[in-house]
Coordinates of C-alpha atoms in Angstrom, one line a residue:
X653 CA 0.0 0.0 0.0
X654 CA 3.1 2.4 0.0
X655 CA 5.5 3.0 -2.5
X656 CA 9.6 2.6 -1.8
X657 CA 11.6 4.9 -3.3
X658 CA 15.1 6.0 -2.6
X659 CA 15.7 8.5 0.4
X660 CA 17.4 11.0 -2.0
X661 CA 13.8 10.6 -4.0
X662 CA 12.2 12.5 -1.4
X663 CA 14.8 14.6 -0.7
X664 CA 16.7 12.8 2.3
X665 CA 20.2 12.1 2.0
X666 CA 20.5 8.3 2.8
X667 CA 23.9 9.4 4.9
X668 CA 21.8 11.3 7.3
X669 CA 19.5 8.1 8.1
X670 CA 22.5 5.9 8.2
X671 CA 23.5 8.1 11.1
X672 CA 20.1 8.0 12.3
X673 CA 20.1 4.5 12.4
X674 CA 23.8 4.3 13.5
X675 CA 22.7 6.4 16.9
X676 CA 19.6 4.4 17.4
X677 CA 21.4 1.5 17.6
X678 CA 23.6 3.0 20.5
X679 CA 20.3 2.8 22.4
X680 CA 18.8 0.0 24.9
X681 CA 16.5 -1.7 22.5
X682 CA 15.3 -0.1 19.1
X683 CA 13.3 -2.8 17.5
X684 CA 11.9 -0.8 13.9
X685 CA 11.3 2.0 12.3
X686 CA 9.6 3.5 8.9
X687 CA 10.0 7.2 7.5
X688 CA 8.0 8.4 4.7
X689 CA 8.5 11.6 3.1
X690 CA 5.6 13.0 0.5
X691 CA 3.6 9.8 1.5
X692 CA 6.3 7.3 0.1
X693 CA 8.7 5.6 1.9
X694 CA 12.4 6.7 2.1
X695 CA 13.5 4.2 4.8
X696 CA 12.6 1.0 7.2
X697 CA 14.3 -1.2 9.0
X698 CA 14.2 -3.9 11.8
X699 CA 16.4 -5.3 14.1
X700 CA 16.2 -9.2 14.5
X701 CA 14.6 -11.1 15.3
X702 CA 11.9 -8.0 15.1
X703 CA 9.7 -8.2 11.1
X704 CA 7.9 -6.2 9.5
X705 CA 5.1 -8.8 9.8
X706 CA 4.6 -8.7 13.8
X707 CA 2.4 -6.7 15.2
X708 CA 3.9 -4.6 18.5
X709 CA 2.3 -3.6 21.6
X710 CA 1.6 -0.1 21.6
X711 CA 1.2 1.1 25.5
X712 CA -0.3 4.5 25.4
X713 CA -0.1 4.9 21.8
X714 CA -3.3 2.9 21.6
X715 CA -4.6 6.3 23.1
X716 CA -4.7 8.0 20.0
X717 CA -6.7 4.9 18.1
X718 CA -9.3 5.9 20.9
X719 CA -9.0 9.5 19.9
X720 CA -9.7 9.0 16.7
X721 CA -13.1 6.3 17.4
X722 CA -14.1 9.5 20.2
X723 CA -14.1 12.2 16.8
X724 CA -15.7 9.5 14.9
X725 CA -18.9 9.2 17.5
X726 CA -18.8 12.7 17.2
X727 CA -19.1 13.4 13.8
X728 CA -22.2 10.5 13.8
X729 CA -23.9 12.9 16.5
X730 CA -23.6 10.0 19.1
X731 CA -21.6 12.8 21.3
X732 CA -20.7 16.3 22.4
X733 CA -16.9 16.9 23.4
X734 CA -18.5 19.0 26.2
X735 CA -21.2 16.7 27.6
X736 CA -20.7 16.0 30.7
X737 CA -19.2 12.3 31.6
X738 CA -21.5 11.7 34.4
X739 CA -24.3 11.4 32.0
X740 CA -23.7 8.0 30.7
X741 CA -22.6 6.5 34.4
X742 CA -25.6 7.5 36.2
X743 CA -25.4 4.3 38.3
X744 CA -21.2 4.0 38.5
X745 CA -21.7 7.4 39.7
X746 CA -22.7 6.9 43.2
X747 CA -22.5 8.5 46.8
X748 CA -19.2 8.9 48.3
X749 CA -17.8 10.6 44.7
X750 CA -16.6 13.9 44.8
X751 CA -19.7 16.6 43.9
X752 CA -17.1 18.0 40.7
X753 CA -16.7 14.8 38.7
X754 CA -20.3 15.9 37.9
X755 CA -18.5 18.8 35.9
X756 CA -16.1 16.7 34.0
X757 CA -16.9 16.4 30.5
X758 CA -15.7 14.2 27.6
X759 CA -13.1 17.0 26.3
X760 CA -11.5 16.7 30.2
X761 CA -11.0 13.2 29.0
X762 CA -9.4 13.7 26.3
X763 CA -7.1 16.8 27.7
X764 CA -6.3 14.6 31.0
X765 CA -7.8 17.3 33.1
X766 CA -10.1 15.5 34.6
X767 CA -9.1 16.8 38.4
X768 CA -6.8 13.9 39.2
X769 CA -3.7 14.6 40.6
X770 CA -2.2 11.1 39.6
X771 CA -3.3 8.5 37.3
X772 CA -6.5 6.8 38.2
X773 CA -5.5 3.4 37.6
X774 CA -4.2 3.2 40.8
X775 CA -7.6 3.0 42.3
X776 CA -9.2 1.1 39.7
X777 CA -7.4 -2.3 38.4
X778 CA -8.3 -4.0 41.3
X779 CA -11.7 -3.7 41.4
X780 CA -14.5 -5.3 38.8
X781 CA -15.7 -2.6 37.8
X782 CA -13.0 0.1 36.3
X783 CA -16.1 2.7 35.8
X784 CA -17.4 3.3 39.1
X785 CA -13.8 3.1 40.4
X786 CA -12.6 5.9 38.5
X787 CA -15.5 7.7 40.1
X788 CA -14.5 6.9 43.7
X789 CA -11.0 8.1 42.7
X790 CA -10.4 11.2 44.9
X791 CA -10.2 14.4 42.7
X792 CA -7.5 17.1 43.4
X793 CA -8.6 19.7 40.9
X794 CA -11.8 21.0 39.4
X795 CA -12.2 19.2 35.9
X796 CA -10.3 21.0 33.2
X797 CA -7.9 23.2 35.4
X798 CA -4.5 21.1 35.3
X799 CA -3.1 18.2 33.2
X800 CA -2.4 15.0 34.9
X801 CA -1.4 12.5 32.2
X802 CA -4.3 9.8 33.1
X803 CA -5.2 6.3 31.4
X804 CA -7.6 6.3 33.1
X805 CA -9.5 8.7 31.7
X806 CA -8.9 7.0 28.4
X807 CA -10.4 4.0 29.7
X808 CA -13.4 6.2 30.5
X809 CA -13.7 7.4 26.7
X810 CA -13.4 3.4 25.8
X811 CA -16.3 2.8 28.2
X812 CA -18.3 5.2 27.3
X813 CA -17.9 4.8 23.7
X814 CA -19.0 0.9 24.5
X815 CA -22.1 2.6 25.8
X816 CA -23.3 4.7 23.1
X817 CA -22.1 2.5 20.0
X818 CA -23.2 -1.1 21.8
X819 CA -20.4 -3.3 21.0
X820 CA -16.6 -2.8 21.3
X821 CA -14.2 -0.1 20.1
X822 CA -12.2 -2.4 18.1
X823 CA -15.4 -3.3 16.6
X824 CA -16.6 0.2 15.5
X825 CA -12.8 1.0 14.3
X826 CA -12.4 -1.9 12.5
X827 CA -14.5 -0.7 9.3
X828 CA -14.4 3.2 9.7
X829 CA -10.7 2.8 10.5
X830 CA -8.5 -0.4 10.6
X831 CA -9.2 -2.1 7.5
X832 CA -9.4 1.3 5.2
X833 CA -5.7 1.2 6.5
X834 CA -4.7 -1.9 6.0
X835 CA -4.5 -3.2 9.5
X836 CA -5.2 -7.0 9.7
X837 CA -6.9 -8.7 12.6
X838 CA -6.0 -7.3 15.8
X839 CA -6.0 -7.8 19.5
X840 CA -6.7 -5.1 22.2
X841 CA -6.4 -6.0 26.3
X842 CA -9.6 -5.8 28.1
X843 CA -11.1 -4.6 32.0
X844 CA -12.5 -7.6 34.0
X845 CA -15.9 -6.6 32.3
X846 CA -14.7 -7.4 28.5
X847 CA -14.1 -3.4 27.8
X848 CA -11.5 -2.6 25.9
X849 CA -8.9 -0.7 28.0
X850 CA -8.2 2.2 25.5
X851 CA -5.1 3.8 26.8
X852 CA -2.9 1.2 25.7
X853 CA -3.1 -2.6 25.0
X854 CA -3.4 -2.4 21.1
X855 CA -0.9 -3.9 18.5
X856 CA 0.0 -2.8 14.9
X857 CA 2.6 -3.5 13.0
X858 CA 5.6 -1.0 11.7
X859 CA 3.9 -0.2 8.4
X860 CA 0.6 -0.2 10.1
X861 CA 1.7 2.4 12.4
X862 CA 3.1 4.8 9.7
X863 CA -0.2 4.9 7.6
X864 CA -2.1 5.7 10.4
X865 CA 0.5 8.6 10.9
X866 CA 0.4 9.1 7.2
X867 CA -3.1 9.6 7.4
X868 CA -3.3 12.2 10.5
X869 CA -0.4 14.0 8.0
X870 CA -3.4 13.8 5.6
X871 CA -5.8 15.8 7.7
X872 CA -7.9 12.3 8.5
X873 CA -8.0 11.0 4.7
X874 CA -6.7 8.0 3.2
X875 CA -6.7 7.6 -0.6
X876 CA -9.5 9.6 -1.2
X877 CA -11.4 8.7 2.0
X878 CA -11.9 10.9 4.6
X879 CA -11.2 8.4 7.4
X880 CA -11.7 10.7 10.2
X881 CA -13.1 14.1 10.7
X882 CA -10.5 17.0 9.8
X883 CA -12.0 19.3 11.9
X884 CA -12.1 17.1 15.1
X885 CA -8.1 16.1 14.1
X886 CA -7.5 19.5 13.8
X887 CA -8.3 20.1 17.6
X888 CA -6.8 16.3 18.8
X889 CA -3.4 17.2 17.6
X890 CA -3.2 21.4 18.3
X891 CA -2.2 22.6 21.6
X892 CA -5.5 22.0 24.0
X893 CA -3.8 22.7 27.4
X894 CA -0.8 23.6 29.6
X895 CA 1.6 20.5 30.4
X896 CA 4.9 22.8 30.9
X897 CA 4.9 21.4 34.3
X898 CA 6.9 17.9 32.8
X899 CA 10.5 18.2 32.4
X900 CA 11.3 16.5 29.3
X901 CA 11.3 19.4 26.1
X902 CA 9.3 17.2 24.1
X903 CA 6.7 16.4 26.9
X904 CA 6.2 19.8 27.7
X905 CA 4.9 22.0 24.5
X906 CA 1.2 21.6 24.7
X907 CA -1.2 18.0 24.8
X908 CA -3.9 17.9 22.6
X909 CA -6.6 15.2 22.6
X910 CA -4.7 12.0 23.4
X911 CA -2.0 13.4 21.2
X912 CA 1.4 15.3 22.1
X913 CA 2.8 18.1 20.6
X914 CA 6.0 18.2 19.8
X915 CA 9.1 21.2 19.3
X916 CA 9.4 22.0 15.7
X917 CA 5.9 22.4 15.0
X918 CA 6.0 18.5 15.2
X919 CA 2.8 16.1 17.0
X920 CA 2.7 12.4 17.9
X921 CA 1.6 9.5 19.7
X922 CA 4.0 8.0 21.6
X923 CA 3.7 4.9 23.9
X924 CA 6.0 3.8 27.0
X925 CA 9.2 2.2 26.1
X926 CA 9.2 4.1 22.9
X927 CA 6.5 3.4 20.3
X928 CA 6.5 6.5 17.9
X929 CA 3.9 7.6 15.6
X930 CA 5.8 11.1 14.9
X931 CA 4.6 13.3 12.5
X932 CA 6.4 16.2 10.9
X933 CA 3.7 18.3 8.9
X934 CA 6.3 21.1 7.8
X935 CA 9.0 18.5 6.4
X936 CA 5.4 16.4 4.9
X937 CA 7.0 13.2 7.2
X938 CA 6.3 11.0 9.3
X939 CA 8.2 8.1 11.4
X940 CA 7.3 5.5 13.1
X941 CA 9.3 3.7 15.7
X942 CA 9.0 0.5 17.6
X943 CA 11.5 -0.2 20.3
X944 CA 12.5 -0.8 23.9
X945 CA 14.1 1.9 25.7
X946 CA 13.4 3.7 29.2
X947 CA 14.5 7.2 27.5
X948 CA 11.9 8.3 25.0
X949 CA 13.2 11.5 25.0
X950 CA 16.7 10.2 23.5
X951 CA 15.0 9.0 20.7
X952 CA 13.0 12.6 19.4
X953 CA 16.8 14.1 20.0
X954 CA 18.2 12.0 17.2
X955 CA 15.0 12.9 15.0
X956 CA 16.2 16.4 15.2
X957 CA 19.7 15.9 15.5
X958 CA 19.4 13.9 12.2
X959 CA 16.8 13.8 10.2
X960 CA 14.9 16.9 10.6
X961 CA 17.5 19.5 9.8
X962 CA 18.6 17.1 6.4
X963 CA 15.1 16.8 4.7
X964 CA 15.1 19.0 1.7
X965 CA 12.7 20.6 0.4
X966 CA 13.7 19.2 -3.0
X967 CA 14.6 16.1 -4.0
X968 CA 18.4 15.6 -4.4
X969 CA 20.6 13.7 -7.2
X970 CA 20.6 10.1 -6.9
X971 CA 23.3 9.1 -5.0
X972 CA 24.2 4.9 -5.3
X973 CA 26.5 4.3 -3.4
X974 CA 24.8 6.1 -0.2
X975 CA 22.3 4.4 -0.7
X976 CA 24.0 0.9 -1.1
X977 CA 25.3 1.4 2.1
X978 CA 22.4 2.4 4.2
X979 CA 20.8 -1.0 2.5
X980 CA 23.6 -2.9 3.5
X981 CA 23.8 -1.4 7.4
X982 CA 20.1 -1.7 7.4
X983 CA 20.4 -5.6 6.5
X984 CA 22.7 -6.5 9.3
X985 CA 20.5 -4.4 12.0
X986 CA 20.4 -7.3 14.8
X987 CA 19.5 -7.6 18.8
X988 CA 22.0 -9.5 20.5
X989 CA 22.6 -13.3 20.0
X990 CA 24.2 -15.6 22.7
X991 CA 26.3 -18.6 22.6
X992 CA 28.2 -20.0 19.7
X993 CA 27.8 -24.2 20.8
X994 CA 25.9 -26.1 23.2
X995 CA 25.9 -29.5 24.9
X996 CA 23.7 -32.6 25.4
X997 CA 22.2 -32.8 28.6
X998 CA 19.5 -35.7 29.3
X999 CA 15.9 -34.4 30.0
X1000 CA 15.9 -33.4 33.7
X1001 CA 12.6 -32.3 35.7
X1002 CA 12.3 -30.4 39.0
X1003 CA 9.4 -30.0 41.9
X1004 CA 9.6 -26.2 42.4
X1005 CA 8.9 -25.2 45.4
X1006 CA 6.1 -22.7 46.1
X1007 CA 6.0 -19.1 44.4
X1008 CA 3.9 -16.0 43.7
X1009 CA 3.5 -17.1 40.1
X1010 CA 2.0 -20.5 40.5
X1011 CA 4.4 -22.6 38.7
X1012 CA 5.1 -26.3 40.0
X1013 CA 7.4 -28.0 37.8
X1014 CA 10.6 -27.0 35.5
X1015 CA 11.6 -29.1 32.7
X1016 CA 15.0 -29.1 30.8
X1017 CA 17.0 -30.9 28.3
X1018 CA 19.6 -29.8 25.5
X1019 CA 21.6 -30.6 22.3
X1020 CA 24.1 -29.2 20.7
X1021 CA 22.6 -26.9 18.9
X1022 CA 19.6 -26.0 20.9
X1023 CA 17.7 -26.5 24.3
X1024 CA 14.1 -26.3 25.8
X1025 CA 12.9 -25.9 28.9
X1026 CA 9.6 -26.0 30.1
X1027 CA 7.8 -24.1 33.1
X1028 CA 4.5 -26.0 34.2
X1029 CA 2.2 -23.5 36.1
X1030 CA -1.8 -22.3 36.5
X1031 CA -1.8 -22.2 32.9
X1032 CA -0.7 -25.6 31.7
X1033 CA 2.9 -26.0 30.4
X1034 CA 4.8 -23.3 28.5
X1035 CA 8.3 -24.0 27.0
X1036 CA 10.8 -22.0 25.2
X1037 CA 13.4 -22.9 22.8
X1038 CA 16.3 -21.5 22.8
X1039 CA 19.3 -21.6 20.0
X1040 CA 23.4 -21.9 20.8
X1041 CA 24.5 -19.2 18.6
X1042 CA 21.2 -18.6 16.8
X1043 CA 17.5 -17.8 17.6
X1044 CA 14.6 -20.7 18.3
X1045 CA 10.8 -19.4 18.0
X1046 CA 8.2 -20.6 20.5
X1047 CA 5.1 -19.3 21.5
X1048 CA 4.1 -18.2 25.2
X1049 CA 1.6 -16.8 27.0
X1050 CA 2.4 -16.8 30.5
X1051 CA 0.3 -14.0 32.8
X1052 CA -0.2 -11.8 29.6
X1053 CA -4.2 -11.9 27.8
X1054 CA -2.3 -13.0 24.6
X1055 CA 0.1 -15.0 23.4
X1056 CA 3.8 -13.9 22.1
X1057 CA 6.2 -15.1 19.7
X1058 CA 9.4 -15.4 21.3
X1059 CA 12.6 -16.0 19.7
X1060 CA 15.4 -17.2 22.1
X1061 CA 19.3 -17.5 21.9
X1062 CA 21.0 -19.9 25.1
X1063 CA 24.5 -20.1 26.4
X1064 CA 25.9 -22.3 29.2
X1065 CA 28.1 -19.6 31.2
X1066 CA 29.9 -22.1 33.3
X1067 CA 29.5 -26.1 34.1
X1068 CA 26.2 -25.3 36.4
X1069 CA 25.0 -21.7 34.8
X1070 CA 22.4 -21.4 31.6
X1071 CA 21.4 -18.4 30.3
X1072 CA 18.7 -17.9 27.8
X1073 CA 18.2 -14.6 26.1
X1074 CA 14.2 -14.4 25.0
X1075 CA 13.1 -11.5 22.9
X1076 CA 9.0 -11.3 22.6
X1077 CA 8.9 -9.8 19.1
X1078 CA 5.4 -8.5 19.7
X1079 CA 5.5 -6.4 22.8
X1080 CA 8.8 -4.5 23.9
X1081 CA 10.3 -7.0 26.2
X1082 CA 13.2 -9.0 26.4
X1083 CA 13.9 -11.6 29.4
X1084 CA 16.9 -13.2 30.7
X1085 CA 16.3 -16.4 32.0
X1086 CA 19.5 -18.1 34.2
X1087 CA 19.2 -21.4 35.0
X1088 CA 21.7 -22.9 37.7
X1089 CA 22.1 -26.8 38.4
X1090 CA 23.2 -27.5 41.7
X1091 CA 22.6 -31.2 42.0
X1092 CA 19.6 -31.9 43.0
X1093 CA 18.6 -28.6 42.6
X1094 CA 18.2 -25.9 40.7
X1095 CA 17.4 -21.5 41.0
X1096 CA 15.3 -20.1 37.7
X1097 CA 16.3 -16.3 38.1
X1098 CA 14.0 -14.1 35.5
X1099 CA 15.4 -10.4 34.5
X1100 CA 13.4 -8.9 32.5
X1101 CA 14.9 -5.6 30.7
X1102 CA 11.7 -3.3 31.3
X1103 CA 9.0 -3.3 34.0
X1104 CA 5.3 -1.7 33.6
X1105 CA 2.7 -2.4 36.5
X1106 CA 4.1 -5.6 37.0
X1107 CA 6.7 -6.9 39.7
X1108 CA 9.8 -9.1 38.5
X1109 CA 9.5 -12.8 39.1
X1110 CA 11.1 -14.4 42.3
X1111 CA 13.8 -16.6 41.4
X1112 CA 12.1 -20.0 41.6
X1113 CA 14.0 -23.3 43.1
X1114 CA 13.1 -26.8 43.7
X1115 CA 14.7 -30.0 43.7
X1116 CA 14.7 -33.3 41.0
X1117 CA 11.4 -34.8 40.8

């Protein structure tokens, strides 16, 4: 659905991306990215075992997906931006709430000025019902006078939207949106109550991502189809309130509805651990970016470092041998890989004893070219394979709603020590699993590189079965 051309096509010297690409890979974990210039695409990469054909958790960039279905119901007259929130929650609005969430209106949603002074989803993932949580949240401010960056106020938009339309927001996207784009079947997490949790949780992949940026570029259309309304676009990613309070320079130029703006007249949506969906409307680009870092900001400063000040607004003379080598450094873009041999162990199984995550048995054997091992625990068996010098793929699930592809490199660090390296090509993550034989026993010791409302496993133990 979009045309490649060469970066000096579009008027981007291919040495300027390879520097691009060269500082990215300095960082923790970049994973992908697409540029497109005049709608067409001057550059993409991935770093393996990340394809173009996995779609990636999004965190809070799901947030402007929800944006967009919120100025669809609009445009359909199945809401106001300033009616007031407590109008479809009658019931989850009940004694004990404070008297001004009767004020907050769906526009508060979408600015996160709903009078929080912290996110809400403190107070509401542990109950049944999100709704009526958020509602028994205590407010801080009157609605609309100060920007608290909130998902739960997102989630509020997905359940309200769930109210008005009758069935789910992936639902109502999927033909007004999703599939106009291109997007093929996709997942997004859900409350206790089957509602779609809005402010983060959805998956696209790389080149899904940049057509959606493409077409907020586009004013909302997408080959002739106004996708979604200009107008209400026009409002979601202009400055709707104050949010200079936040220290990063990118962070604190103005937030729109569920989308940041950005220095150099630049707006996005961005989700935690640095999924991008940048768009440049004086340079007509955009970028997107998949990756797994804990400093987002890092990754807008080589945007302007590198990119931005090279786009010309001409395109430039073809230039070969510029662009043979950023197709050659884009090629060998890898994560890392451990081990180089391996050795054949026998099948051995272990009793764990018992832990916070529920698991009861640990399998393991190896060859010498690969191993497996195998965690039994409230969900049935899951096992990873794992590659001596090269990457296995499995499939695991584990505590997330989904399941991931994983693909996983081993190496045995001393007589007693393994260590498996597990990337899980669809969501940002990438866990370190060290396995030491003592015996009898044995100590399963999970590191995982990045952390979101979740705790790090204990180190399980047990003995031979």
């Amino acid at each position: 659905m979009l045309n490649r051309t060469a970066p000096e096509a579009q008027g981007i010297p291919s040495a300027a991306i390879e520097r691009f690409v060269d500082a990215m890979a300095q960082l923790d974990s970049p994973h992908s990215f697409m540029l497109l210039r005049h709608g067409n695409v001057a550059a993409e990469g991935w770093w393996k075992p990340y394809r173009p054909e996995a779609p990636h958790l999004l965190f809070s960039l799901s947030k402007s997906f929800t944006s967009c279905a919120v100025g669809l119901a609009r445009e359909e007259g199945l809401l106001g931006l300033d009616d007031p929130v407590a109008k479809f929650f009658p019931a989850e609005l009940t004694r004990g709430a404070d008297p001004r969430c009767r004020e907050m209106t769906i526009r508060h949603l979408l600015t996160m000025a709903t009078g929080h002074d912290r996110c809400a989803l403190e107070y509401m993932t542990s109950a049944d019902d999100w709704a009526a949580a958020f509602f028994q949240s205590p407010l801080a401010y009157r609605p609309g006078e100060r920007f608290v960056y909130n998902s739960g106020a997102t989630y509020m938009l997905s359940a309200l939207l769930r109210r008005i339309i009758g069935r789910s927001l992936t639902a109502y996207l999927r033909s007004r949106l999703l599939e106009p784009l291109g997007f093929g079947e996709r997942n997004w997490e859900t409350c206790p109550k089957g509602i779609e949790v809005g402010g983060w949780g959805f998956y696209a992949t790389t080149e899904e991502l940049a057509r959606f940026a493409q077409m907020l570029l586009q004013g909302g259309k997408w080959q002739g189809r106004q996708l979604v309304p200009a107008d209400y676009l026009k409002m979601a990613t202009s400055f709707q309130i104050d949010n200079s309070m936040n220290d990063q320079p990118d962070w604190r130029v103005g937030y729109g509805f569920q989308f940041w703006r950005c220095r150099h007249n630049a707006f996005r949506g961005d989700g935690a651990f640095g999924q991008y969906a940048l768009v440049m409307p004086e340079q007509d680009a955009v970028l997107a970016i998949t990756s797994g870092l804990r400093n987002m900001q890092q990754v807008l400063d080589l945007v302007w470092q590198h990119l931005l000040p090279a786009m010309s607004p001409a395109p430039l003379p073809a230039d070969p041998a510029a662009a043979g080598r950023l197709a050659e450094r884009i090629a060998r873009l890898t994560l890392p890989v451990l081990g180089t041999t391996g050795r054949a162990l026998p099948r051995q199984s272990y009793r764990l004893n018992a832990n916070e995550g529920g698991f009861t048995r640990l399998e393991f054997e190896s060859g010498p070219d690969s191993c497996r091992l195998t965690l039994a625990g409230p969900n049935g068996p899951e096992t990873i394979l794992a590659g001596f010098g090269h990457r296995e793929e499995s499939v695991v699930k584990f505590d997330s709603q989904f399941p991931h592809s994983v693909a996983a490199s081993a190496e045995f660090t001393d007589d007693r020590t393994l260590t498996i390296l597990a990337s899980s090509y669809n969501t940002p993550y990438q866990i370190r699993l060290v396995c030491r034989f003592d015996g009898e026993h044995v100590a399963l010791e999970h590191r995982a590189n990045l952390t979101f409302l979740v705790d790090q496993w204990p180190i399980l133990t047990g003995c031979r079965a």
